[in-house]
XYZ file of C-alpha atoms in Angstrom:
174
model
C -241.241 56.665 -6.191
C -243.425 55.016 -8.333
C -241.707 53.064 -11.200
C -244.110 51.794 -13.843
C -242.921 49.139 -15.786
C -244.748 51.030 -19.341
C -242.864 54.057 -18.583
C -239.432 52.657 -18.152
C -239.833 51.034 -21.440
C -241.395 53.669 -23.304
C -239.531 56.778 -22.119
C -236.601 56.559 -24.598
C -239.210 56.188 -27.796
C -241.260 59.031 -26.382
C -238.347 61.237 -26.058
C -236.865 60.739 -29.567
C -240.213 62.105 -30.560
C -240.369 64.743 -28.057
C -236.754 65.944 -29.466
C -238.214 67.253 -33.019
C -241.177 68.529 -31.483
C -238.953 70.726 -28.793
C -236.601 71.833 -31.347
C -232.964 72.324 -31.095
C -231.297 73.575 -27.726
C -232.330 76.996 -26.975
C -231.631 79.004 -23.476
C -232.420 76.659 -20.235
C -235.540 76.852 -19.547
C -236.965 78.454 -22.910
C -239.643 76.351 -23.528
C -242.622 76.156 -21.674
C -243.806 72.577 -21.067
C -246.843 71.632 -19.430
C -247.605 67.510 -18.908
C -251.327 66.826 -18.416
C -251.731 63.639 -16.529
C -247.967 62.827 -15.614
C -248.575 59.916 -13.426
C -245.609 58.449 -11.855
C -243.522 61.424 -12.538
C -240.723 59.271 -14.301
C -241.538 60.507 -17.668
C -241.610 64.134 -16.653
C -238.222 63.704 -14.717
C -236.090 61.494 -17.603
C -237.879 64.316 -20.588
C -236.446 67.445 -18.334
C -233.105 65.971 -17.668
C -232.876 65.192 -21.221
C -234.358 68.337 -22.689
C -233.090 71.247 -20.341
C -233.656 73.983 -22.777
C -237.264 73.088 -21.394
C -239.286 74.548 -17.985
C -241.526 70.925 -17.669
C -244.669 71.175 -15.120
C -245.782 67.977 -14.866
C -249.665 67.582 -13.327
C -251.714 65.183 -12.453
C -255.313 65.088 -10.274
C -254.340 61.941 -7.970
C -253.105 62.405 -5.011
C -250.845 59.432 -5.270
C -249.641 60.291 -8.476
C -248.884 63.946 -7.361
C -246.788 62.327 -4.115
C -244.404 60.284 -6.558
C -244.352 63.230 -9.192
C -243.014 65.582 -5.892
C -240.869 62.376 -4.985
C -239.301 62.287 -8.457
C -238.592 66.343 -8.450
C -236.603 66.147 -4.771
C -234.888 63.182 -5.388
C -233.263 64.022 -9.057
C -232.853 67.801 -8.739
C -233.453 68.734 -12.244
C -233.681 72.376 -11.833
C -236.081 72.484 -15.127
C -238.202 70.233 -13.377
C -240.810 72.045 -11.521
C -243.208 70.844 -8.477
C -246.512 69.009 -9.603
C -249.537 71.364 -10.075
C -253.115 69.369 -9.300
C -254.753 69.724 -12.648
C -258.151 68.521 -13.746
C -258.120 68.316 -17.422
C -262.155 68.050 -17.486
C -262.150 71.485 -15.858
C -261.671 75.028 -18.016
C -258.015 75.913 -18.920
C -258.545 78.839 -16.331
C -257.956 76.593 -13.407
C -254.711 74.949 -14.765
C -252.245 76.433 -12.574
C -252.747 79.544 -13.823
C -250.860 78.809 -17.401
C -251.802 81.950 -19.185
C -253.416 81.922 -23.425
C -251.153 81.046 -25.906
C -248.105 80.663 -23.222
C -247.067 76.767 -23.918
C -244.798 75.387 -26.323
C -245.700 71.766 -25.787
C -248.740 70.278 -24.096
C -248.198 66.700 -23.412
C -250.450 63.706 -22.321
C -249.453 60.650 -22.379
C -251.788 57.938 -21.726
C -254.212 59.839 -20.600
C -256.998 59.829 -23.453
C -257.743 56.277 -23.948
C -258.288 55.808 -20.151
C -260.014 58.856 -18.988
C -263.698 60.009 -19.607
C -264.304 61.691 -22.820
C -264.700 64.916 -21.191
C -261.111 65.039 -20.073
C -260.049 64.899 -24.158
C -262.327 67.482 -24.640
C -260.880 69.346 -22.214
C -257.563 68.881 -23.270
C -258.067 69.751 -26.805
C -259.848 72.951 -25.633
C -257.310 73.676 -23.850
C -254.512 73.306 -26.325
C -256.365 75.502 -28.094
C -255.967 78.352 -25.868
C -252.593 78.022 -24.350
C -250.342 76.959 -27.012
C -248.654 79.452 -28.519
C -248.671 79.805 -32.532
C -246.961 77.028 -33.701
C -247.024 75.136 -30.409
C -247.162 71.551 -30.262
C -250.120 69.356 -28.515
C -248.476 65.741 -27.947
C -250.305 62.570 -27.210
C -249.019 58.949 -26.717
C -250.947 56.207 -26.045
C -251.848 52.246 -27.473
C -254.027 53.872 -30.188
C -255.481 51.570 -32.960
C -255.151 52.654 -36.616
C -257.411 50.877 -38.455
C -258.612 48.709 -35.403
C -254.677 47.470 -35.183
C -252.692 48.505 -31.821
C -248.772 47.936 -32.554
C -246.366 47.529 -31.629
C -246.802 44.072 -29.032
C -245.506 46.209 -26.306
C -249.035 48.334 -26.901
C -251.207 45.439 -27.631
C -250.298 44.292 -23.883
C -250.888 47.612 -22.307
C -254.046 47.956 -23.950
C -254.638 44.574 -22.627
C -253.522 45.880 -18.976
C -255.908 48.866 -18.904
C -258.835 47.034 -19.859
C -258.446 44.754 -17.394
C -258.457 48.126 -15.093
C -260.471 50.684 -16.792
C -262.950 50.951 -19.380
C -261.591 52.376 -22.520
C -263.237 53.563 -25.525
C -262.455 53.010 -29.512
C -260.258 56.094 -30.612
C -263.321 56.384 -33.542
C -265.301 57.747 -30.723
C -263.196 60.130 -29.128
């Protein structure tokens, strides 16, 4: 299992906002969540455990990430955390693991848009427009800049590390 330091640092603050999006506790597995680009699976395992009223479906396109997510699913035994699916967000929503139109309460994308090709962001928004239920939420997180400024310092540092490994684009062109 991969344990990225950034995911460890930000899982608590992200969960606090996800709790608002997911609403009060309902029956176990009542809210359907698809996480696009789940990476290591650390977030998926943490969020599914903390939000038992969700049915958390992690996904990724990278085989190494899929193996790490599967290891989290097995190691944690969280009943509402589903095995990962292969998902290429740049492809049409019809290829997204059988997800049906207007079936998702929450579509989550953490640290994907700023490092992926523009067609991935476009695919995410197209998919959200079809797959989210009325009132559903597209939740994104990343080291986004507002008026050219990234904050807090942890996101400045994260952005710098990403730029050393990836070609990032300004959000003004997204």
